[in-house]
Coordinates of C-alpha atoms in Angstrom, one line a residue:
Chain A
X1417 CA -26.6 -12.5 28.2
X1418 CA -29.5 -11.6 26.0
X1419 CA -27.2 -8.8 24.7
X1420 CA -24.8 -11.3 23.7
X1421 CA -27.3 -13.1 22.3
X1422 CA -29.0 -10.2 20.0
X1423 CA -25.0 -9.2 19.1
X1424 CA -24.7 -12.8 17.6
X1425 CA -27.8 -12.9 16.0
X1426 CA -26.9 -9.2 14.3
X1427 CA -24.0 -11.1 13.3
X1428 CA -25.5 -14.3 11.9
X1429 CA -28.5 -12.2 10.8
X1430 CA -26.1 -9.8 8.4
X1431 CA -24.2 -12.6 7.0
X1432 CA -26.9 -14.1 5.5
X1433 CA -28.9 -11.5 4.5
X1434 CA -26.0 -9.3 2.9
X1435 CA -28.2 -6.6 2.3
X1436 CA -26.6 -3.8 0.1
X1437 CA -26.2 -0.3 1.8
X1438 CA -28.1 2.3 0.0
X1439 CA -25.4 4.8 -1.5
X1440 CA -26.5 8.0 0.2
X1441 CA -26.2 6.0 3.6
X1442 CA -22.8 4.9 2.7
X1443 CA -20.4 7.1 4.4
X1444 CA -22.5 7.4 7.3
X1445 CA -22.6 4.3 8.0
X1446 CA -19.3 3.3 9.4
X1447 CA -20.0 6.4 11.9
X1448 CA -23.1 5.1 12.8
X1449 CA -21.3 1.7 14.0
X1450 CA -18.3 3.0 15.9
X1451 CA -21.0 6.0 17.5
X1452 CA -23.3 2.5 18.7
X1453 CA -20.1 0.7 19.8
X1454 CA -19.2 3.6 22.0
X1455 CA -22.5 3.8 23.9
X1456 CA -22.2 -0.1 23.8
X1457 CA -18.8 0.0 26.1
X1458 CA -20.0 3.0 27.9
X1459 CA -23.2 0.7 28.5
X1460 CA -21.0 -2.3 29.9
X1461 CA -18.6 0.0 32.2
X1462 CA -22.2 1.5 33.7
X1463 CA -23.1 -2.2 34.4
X1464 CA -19.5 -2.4 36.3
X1465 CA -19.7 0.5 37.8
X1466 CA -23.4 -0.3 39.1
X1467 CA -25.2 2.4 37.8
X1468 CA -26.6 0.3 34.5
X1469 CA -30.0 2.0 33.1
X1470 CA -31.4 0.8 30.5
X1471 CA -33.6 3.8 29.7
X1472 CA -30.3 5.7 29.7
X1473 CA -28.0 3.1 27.9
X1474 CA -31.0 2.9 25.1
X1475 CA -31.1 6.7 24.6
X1476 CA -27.2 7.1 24.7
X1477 CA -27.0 4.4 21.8
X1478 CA -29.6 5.9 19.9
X1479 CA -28.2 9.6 20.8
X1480 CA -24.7 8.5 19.8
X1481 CA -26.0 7.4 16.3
X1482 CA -27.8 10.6 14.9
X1483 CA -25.8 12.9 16.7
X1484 CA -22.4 11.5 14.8
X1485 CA -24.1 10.9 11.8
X1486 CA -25.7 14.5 11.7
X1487 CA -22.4 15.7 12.6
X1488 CA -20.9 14.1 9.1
X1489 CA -23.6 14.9 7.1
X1490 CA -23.3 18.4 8.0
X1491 CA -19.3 18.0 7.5
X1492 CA -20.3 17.0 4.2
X1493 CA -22.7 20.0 3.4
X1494 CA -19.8 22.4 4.5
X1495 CA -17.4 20.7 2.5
X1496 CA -15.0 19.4 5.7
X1497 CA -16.6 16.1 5.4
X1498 CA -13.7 14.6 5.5
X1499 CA -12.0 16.3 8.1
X1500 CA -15.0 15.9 10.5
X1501 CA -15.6 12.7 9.5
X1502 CA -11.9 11.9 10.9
X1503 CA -12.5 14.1 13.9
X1504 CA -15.8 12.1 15.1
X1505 CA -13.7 8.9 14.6
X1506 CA -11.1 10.2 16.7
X1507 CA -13.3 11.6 19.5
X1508 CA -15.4 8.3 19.6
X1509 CA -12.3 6.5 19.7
X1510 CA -11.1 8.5 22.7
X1511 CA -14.3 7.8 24.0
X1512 CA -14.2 3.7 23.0
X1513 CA -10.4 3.7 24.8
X1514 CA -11.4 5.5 27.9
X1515 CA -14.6 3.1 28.6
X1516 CA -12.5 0.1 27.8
X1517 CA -9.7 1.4 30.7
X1518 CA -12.5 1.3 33.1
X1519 CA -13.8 -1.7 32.4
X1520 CA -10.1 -3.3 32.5
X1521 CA -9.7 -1.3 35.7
X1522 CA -12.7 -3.0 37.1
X1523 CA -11.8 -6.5 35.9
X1524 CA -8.2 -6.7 36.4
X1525 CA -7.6 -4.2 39.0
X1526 CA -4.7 -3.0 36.3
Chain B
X223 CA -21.0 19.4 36.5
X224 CA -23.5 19.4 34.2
X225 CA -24.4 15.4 34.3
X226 CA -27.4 15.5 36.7
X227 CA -28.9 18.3 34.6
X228 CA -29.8 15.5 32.2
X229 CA -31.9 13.7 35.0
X230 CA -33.2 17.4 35.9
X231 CA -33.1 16.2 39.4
X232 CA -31.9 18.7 42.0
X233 CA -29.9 16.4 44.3
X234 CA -28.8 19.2 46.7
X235 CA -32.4 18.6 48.7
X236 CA -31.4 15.2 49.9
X237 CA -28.1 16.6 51.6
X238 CA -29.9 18.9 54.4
X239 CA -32.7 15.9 55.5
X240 CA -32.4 15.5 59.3
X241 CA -31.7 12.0 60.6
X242 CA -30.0 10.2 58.0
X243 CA -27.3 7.9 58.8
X244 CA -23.7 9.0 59.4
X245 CA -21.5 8.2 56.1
X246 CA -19.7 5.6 57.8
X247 CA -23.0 3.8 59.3
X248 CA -23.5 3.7 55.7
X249 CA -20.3 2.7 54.6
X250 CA -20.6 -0.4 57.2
X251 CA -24.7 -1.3 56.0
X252 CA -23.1 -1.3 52.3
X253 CA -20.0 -3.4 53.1
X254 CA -22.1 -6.7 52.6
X255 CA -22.3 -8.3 48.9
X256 CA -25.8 -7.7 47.7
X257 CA -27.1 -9.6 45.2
X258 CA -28.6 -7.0 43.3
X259 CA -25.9 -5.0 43.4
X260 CA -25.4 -6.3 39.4
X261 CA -29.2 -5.9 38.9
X262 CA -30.6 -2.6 36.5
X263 CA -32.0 -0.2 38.8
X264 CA -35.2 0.2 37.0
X265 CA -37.4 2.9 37.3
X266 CA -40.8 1.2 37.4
X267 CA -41.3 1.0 41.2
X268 CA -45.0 2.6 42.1
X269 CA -44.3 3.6 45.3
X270 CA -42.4 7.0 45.7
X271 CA -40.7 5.2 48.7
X272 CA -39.1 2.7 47.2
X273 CA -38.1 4.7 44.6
X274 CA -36.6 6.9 47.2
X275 CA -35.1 3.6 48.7
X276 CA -33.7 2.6 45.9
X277 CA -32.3 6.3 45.1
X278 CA -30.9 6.3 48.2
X279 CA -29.1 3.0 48.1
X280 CA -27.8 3.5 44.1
X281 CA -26.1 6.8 45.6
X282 CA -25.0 5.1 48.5
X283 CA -23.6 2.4 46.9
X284 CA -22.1 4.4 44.3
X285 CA -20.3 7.1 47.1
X286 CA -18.9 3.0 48.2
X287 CA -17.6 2.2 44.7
X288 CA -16.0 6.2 44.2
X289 CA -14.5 5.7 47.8
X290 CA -13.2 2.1 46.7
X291 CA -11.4 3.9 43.8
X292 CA -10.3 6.4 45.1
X293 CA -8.7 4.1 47.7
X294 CA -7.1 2.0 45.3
X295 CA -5.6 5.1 43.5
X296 CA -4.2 6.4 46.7
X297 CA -3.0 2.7 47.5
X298 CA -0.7 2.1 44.0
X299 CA 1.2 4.5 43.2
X300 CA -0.1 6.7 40.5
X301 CA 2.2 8.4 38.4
X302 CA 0.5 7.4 35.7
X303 CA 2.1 8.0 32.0
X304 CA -1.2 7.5 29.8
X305 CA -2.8 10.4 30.0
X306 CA -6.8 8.9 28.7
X307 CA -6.4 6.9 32.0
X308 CA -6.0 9.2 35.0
X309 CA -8.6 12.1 34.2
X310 CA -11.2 9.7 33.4
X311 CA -10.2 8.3 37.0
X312 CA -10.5 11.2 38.3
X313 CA -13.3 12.1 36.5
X314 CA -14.8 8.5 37.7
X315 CA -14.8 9.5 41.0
X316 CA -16.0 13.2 40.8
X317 CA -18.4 11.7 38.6
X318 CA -19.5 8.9 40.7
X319 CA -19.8 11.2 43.8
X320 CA -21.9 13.3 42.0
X321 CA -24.3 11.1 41.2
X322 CA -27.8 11.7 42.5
X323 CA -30.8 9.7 42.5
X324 CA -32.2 7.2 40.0
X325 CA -28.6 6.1 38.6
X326 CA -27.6 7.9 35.6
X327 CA -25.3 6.6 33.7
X328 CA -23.2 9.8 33.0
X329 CA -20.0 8.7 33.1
X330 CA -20.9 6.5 29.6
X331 CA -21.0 10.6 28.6
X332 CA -18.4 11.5 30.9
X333 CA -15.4 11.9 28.7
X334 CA -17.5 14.0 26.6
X335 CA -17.6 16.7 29.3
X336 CA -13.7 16.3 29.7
X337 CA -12.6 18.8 27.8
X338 CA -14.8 21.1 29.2
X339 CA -14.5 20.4 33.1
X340 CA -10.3 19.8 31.9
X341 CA -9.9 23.6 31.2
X342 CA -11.7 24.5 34.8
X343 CA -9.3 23.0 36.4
X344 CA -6.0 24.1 37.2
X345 CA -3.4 21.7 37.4
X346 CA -3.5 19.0 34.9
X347 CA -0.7 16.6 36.2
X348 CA -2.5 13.2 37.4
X349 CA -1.5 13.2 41.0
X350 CA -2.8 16.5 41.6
X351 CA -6.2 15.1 39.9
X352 CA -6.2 12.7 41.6
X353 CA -6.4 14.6 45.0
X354 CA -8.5 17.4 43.2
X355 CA -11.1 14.9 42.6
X356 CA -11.7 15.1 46.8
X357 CA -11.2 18.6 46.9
X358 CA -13.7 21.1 46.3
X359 CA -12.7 22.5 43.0
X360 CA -13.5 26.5 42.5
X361 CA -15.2 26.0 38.8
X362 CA -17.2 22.6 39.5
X363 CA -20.7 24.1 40.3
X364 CA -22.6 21.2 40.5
X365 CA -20.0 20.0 43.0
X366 CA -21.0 23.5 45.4
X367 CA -24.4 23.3 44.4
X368 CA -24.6 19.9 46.1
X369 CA -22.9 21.5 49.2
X370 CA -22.0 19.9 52.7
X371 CA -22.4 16.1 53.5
X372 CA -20.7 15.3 50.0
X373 CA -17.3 16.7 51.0
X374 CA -17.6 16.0 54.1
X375 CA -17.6 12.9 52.9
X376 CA -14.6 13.3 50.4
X377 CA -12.9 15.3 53.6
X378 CA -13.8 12.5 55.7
X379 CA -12.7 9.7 53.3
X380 CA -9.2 11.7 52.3
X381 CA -8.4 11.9 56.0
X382 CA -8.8 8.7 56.4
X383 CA -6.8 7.6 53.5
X384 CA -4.3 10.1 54.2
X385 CA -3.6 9.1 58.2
X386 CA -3.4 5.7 58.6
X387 CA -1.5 4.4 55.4
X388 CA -2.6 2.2 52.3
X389 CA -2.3 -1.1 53.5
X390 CA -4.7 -1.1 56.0
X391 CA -7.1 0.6 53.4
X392 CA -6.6 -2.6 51.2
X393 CA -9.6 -4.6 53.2
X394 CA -12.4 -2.3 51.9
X395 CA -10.6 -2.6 48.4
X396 CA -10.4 -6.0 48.5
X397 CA -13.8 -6.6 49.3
X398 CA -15.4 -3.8 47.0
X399 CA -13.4 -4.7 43.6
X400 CA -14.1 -8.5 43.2
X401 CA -17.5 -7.7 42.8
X402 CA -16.5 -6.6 39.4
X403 CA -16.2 -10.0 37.6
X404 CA -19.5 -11.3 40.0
X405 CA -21.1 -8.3 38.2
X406 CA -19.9 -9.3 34.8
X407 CA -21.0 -13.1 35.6
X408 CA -24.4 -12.3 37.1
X409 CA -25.1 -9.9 34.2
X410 CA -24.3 -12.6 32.1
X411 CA -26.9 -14.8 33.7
X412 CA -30.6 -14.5 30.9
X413 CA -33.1 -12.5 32.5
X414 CA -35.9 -11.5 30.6
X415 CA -36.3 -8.3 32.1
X416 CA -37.1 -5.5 29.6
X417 CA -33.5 -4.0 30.2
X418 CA -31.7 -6.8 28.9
X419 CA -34.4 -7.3 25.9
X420 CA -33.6 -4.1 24.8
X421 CA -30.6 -4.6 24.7
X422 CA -30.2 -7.8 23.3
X423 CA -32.2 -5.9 20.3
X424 CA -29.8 -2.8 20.6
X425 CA -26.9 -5.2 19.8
X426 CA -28.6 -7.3 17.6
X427 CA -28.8 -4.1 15.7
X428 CA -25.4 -3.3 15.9
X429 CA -24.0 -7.0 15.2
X430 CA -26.0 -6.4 11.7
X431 CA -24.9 -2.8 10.8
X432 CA -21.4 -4.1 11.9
X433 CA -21.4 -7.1 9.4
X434 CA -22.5 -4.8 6.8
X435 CA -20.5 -2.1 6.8
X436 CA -17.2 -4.7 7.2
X437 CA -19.3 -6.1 4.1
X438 CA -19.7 -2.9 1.8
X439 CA -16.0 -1.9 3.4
X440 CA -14.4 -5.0 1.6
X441 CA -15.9 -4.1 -1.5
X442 CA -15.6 -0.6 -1.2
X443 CA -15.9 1.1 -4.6
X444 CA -15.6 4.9 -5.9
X445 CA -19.2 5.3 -6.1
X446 CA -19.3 5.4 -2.3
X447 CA -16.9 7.9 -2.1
X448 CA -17.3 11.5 -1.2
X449 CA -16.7 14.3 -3.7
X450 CA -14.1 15.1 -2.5
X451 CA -12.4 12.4 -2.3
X452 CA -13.0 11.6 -6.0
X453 CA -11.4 15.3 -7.2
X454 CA -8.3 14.1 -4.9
X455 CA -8.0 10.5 -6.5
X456 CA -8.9 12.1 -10.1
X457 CA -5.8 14.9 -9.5
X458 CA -3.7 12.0 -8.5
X459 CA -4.5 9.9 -11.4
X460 CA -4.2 12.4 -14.0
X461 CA -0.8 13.5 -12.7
X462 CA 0.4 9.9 -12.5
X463 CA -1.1 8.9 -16.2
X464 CA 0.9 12.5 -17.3
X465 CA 4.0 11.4 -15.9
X466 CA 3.5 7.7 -17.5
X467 CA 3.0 9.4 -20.9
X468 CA 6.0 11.6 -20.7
X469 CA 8.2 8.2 -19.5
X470 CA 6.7 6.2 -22.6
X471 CA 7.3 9.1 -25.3
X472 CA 11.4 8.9 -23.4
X473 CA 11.6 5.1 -23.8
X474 CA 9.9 5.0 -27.4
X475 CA 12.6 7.9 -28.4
X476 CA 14.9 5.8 -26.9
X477 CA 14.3 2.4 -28.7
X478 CA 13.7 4.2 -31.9
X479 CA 17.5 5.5 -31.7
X480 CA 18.5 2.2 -30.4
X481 CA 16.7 0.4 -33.7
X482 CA 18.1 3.3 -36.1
X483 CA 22.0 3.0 -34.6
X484 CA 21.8 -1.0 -35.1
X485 CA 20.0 -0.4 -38.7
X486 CA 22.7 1.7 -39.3
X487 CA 24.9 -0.7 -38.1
X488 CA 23.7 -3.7 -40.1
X489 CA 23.9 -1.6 -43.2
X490 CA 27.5 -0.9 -42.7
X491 CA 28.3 -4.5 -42.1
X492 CA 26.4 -4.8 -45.3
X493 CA 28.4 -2.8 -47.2
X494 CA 31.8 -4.1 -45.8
X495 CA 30.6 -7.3 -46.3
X496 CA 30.1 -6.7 -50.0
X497 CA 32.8 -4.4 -50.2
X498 CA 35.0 -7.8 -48.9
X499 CA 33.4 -10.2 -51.4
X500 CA 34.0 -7.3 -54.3
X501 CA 37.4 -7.1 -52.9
X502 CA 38.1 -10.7 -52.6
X503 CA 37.4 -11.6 -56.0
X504 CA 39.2 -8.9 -57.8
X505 CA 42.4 -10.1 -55.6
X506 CA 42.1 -13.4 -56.1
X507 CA 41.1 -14.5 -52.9
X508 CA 37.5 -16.0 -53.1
X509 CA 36.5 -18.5 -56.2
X510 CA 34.0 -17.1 -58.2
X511 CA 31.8 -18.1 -60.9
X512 CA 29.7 -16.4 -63.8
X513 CA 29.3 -16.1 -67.6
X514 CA 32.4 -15.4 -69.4
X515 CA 34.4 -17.1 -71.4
X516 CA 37.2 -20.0 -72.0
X517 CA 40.1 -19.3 -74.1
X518 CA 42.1 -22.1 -75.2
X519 CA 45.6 -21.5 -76.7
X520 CA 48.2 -24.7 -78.7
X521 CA 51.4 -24.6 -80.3
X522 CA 50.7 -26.3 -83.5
X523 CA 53.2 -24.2 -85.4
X524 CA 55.6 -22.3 -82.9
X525 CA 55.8 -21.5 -79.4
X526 CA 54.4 -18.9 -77.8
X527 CA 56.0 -16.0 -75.8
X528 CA 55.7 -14.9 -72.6
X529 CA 55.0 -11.2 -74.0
X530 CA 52.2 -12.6 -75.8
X531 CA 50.3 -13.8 -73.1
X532 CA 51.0 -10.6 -71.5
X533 CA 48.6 -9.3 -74.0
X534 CA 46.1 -11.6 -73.9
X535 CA 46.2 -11.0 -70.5
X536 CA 45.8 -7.5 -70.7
X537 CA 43.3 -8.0 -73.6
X538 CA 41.1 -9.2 -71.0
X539 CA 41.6 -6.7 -68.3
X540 CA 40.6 -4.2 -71.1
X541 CA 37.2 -5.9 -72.4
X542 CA 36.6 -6.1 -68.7
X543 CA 37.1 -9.4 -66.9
X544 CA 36.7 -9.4 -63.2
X545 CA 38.0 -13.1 -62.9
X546 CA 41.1 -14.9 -64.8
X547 CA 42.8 -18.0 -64.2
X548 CA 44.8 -19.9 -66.0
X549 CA 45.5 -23.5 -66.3
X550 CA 44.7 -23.3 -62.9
X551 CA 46.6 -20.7 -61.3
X552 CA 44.4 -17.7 -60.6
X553 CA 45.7 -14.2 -62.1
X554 CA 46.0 -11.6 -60.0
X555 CA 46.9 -8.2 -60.2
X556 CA 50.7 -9.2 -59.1
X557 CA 50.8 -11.4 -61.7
X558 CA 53.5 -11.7 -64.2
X559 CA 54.5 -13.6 -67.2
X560 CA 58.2 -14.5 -67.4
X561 CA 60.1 -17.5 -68.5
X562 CA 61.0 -18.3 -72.4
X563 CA 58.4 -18.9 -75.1
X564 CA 57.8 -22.7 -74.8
X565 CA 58.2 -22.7 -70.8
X566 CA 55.6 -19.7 -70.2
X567 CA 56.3 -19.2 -65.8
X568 CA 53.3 -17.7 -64.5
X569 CA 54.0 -16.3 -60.9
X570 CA 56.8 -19.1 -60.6
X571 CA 55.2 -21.6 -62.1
X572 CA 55.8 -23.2 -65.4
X573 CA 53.4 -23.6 -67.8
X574 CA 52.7 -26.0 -70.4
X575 CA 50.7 -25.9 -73.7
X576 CA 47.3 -26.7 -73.7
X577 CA 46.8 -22.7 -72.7
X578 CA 43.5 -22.5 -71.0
X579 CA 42.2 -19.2 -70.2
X580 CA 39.4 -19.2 -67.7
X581 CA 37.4 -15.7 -67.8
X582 CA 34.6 -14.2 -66.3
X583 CA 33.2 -11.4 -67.5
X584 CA 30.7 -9.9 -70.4
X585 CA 31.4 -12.7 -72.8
X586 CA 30.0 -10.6 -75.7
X587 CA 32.8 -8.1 -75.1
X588 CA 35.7 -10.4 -74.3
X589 CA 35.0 -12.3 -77.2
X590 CA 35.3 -9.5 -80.3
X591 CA 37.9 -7.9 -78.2
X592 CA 40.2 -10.6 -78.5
X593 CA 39.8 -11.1 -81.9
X594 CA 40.2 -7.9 -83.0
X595 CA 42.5 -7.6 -86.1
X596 CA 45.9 -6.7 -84.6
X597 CA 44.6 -8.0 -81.5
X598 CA 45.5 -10.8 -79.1
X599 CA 44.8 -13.4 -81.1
X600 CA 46.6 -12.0 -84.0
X601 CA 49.4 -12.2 -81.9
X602 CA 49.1 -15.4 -81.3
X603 CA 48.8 -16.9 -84.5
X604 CA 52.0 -14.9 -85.5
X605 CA 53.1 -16.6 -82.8
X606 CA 52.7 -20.2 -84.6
X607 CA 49.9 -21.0 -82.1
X608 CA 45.8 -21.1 -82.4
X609 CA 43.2 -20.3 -80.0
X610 CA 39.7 -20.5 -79.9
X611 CA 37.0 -18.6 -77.6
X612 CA 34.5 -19.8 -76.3
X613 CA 31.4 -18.1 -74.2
X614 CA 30.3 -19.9 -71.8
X615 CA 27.1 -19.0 -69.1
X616 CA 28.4 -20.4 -66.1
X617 CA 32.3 -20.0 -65.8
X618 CA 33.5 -21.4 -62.2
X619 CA 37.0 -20.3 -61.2
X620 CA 37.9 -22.0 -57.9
X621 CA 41.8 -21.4 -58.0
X622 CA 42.8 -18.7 -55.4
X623 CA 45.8 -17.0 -55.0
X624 CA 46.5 -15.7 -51.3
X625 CA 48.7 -12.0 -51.4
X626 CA 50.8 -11.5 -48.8
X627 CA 50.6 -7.9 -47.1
X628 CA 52.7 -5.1 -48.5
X629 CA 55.9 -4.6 -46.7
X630 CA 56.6 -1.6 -48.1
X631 CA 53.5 0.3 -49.0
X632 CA 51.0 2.3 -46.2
X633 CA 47.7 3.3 -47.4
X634 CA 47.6 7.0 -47.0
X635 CA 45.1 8.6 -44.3
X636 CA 42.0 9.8 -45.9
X637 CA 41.9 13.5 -45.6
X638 CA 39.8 14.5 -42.6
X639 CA 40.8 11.7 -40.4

């Protein structure tokens, strides 16, 4: 519940700061959010599954972040950026789909 | 697999301790709901026994939930088309079983081992995952390194799955899956335990960088944009504002041809118009008006001839006039005089003395030209009559004489036609 809680405060928290993004951060950024969504699902099918941790779920999420981001940056410094860029995307969205089915699985037995 | 490395716990010890319940003493102790079946297994229990409780239980529970599954997947019929679904079910339940102690959460990284643990196996169709998931597969070391009681547990749950059918299966299903939404609405319930602070601030962290990035996305400018992306865009521009230029230089030749044909155009209609108003007066058929001069002919003395207005009439075509008439009858170039001296018929129509001569033209010339000695006038006063010229500035000659098209005469084809 508190994790819902912190999610809307984010949320509510970003509105009404509207902070700009630095420009070097810029393309790393979205990265960075679909990388901490991933761990975020992967975190709620663990909780389903019974085997929650939150030493675990609060390495994974942090994990998630730098390794995709370092991943870009060094797309970027080998001149694939945007290629790997795409590929991270694609594997994290893999990941995203894959933690959702469990989670459906576990909810709606479907 | 390489999941429990991450815990660096060797799990194979547990497997060869003497005395510890049969798998299905434990499958019956772990058939009733717990409470804290939901609740973070935390890792800040003192005593090495209950951690080793609580070990012991997570792994318990968890060979439960992998049995559950693997229960249901036997139980519906799984020939299943997506192909993201069924290896991470399989991989869900080798995953679950080989879970050790202190419960990891591996399978949040499990798919990430997929491709790896995907090419060490041999078949890749989902049934024959499915059952591969119980087996003991050749290239899975973890899975040997763990040895006996785990697939003798697998062995022992695949029998029993296998002999007696699926519906009679359904009870430990039923009463293992509908924990999943009393998970979802206990986890829901606040706690502040230090699990669920942290992640309410994990969250909170991604609710903000969510908001801006959907922020900076919607404004998205090229400043943002990699280098690459700019040379792309740039290339892209430059061949679209070439093949704009290239279209505007057609359409401007264009409309420059289209302006010069209708300039061309209006000049001709110019020049037949004035060609039509040139023609028109000459033949009689507009009025016209301009300086010239009036000549005014009597019979004091005599009458006068039809010959001799001939020559006046021809008098005035030589000094020049453009426009005659003639007590109102316009004189063309089909005009002729004929009738007697005293009944003067000009085109038909019989004229009567006072002559007046309507004339435009270069009054200075018409005027000595009929009065040269020998001239037109001459004639007339040998005639018995008297005239008198005068110039006028404005002459306005409004009779018109239509000409009826030649019956006999065709203009002859320019040459080149």
């Amino acid at each position: 519940m508190i994790a819902v809680v912190g999610l809307l405060i984010g949320i509510v928290g970003g509105l009404l700061l509207q902070p700009t993004v630095p420009t070097e951060l810029q393309p790393y950024l979205p990265i960075a959010v679909v990388a901490a969504l991933d761990a975020l699902f992967g975190g709620l099918r663990a909780m389903l599954d019974g085997i929650f941790d939150d030493r675990v779920f609060l390495i994974s999420f942090l994990s998630n972040v730098v390794v995709a981001a370092l991943i870009v940056f060094l797309g970027d410094q080998l001149g694939v950026g945007t290629q790997l860029s795409t590929a991270v995307v694609v594997v994290l969205g893999i990941r995203i789909f894959s933690n959702a089915a469990s989670i459906r699985r576990h909810l709606f037995k479907a | 697999m390489t999941m429990n490395d991450e815990q660096g716990q060797d799990v194979g010890a547990d497997d060869t301790d003497v005395g510890r319940p049969s798998p299905l003493e434990v499958y019956d102790a772990l058939n009733e709901p717990r409470p804290d079946l939901a609740g973070p297994v935390t890792n800040d229990d003192e005593s090495p026994l209950a951690a080793a409780a609580a070990a012991e239980l997570a792994r318990a529970e968890a060979i439960e939930q992998s049995l559950a599954d693997a229960i249901e997947e036997q139980a519906f019929d799984v020939p299943e088309v997506d192909v993201d679904e069924s290896p991470p079910d399989a991989f869900d339940d080798s995953a679950a079983a080989d879970l050790g102690p202190g419960a990891e959460q591996g399978t949040q990284d499990g798919p990430e081992d997929r491709p790896g643990a995907d090419a060490d196996r041999p078949d890749t169709d989902p049934d024959a995952t499915d059952h591969a998931a119980w087996e003991p597969v050749g290239g899975d070391e973890t899975r040997s390194a763990q040895g006996g009681v785990e697939d003798e547990l697998s062995g022992a749950a695949l029998a029993e799955s296998a002999s007696p059918g699926p519906d009679e299966l359904r009870i430990p299903e039923l009463s293992a899956e509908p924990g999943a939404w009393s998970v979802l609405g206990r986890a829901l319930k606040p706690r502040m335990t230090r699990a669920q602070v942290l992640a309410g601030v994990l969250c909170a962290l991604l609710g903000f960088a969510l908001v801006v990035q959907v922020r900076q996305a919607a404004g998205a400018d090229l400043n943002s944009m990699r280098q690459q992306d700019l040379v792309r865009i740039l290339d892209e521009v430059t061949n679209r504002g070439d093949a704009l230029a290239s279209e505007s230089a057609d359409l401007t030749r264009e409309r420059d041809q289209l302006l010069s044909g209708s300039d061309r155009r209006q000049a001709a209609l110019d020049a037949l118009r004035r060609s039509a108003e040139t023609q028109g007066i000459l033949t009689g058929r507009l009025p016209a008006e301009g300086p010239g001069v009036a000549v005014t002919l009597t019979e004091p003395d005599g009458l006068i001839k039809p010959v001799t207005m001939l020559e006046v009439l021809e008098e005035l075509r030589n000094a020049g006039a453009e426009a005659i008439s003639l007590n109102g009858q316009r004189v063309t170039a089909s005009s002729a005089f004929t009738g007697t001296a005293g009944s003067v018929v000009l085109d038909g129509a019989t004229l009567s003395s006072p002559y007046v001569w309507l004339v435009i033209g270069d009054p200075d010339t018409i005027d000595p030209a009929l009065q040269i000695p020998g001239g037109a006038m001459a004639q007339v006063r040998l005639n018995g009559g008297q005239g008198e010229v005068e110039q006028r500035d404005n002459v306005q000659i409004t009779a018109l004489r239509v000409i009826p098209d030649p019956v006999f005469a065709t203009p002859i084809p320019l040459s080149g036609d």
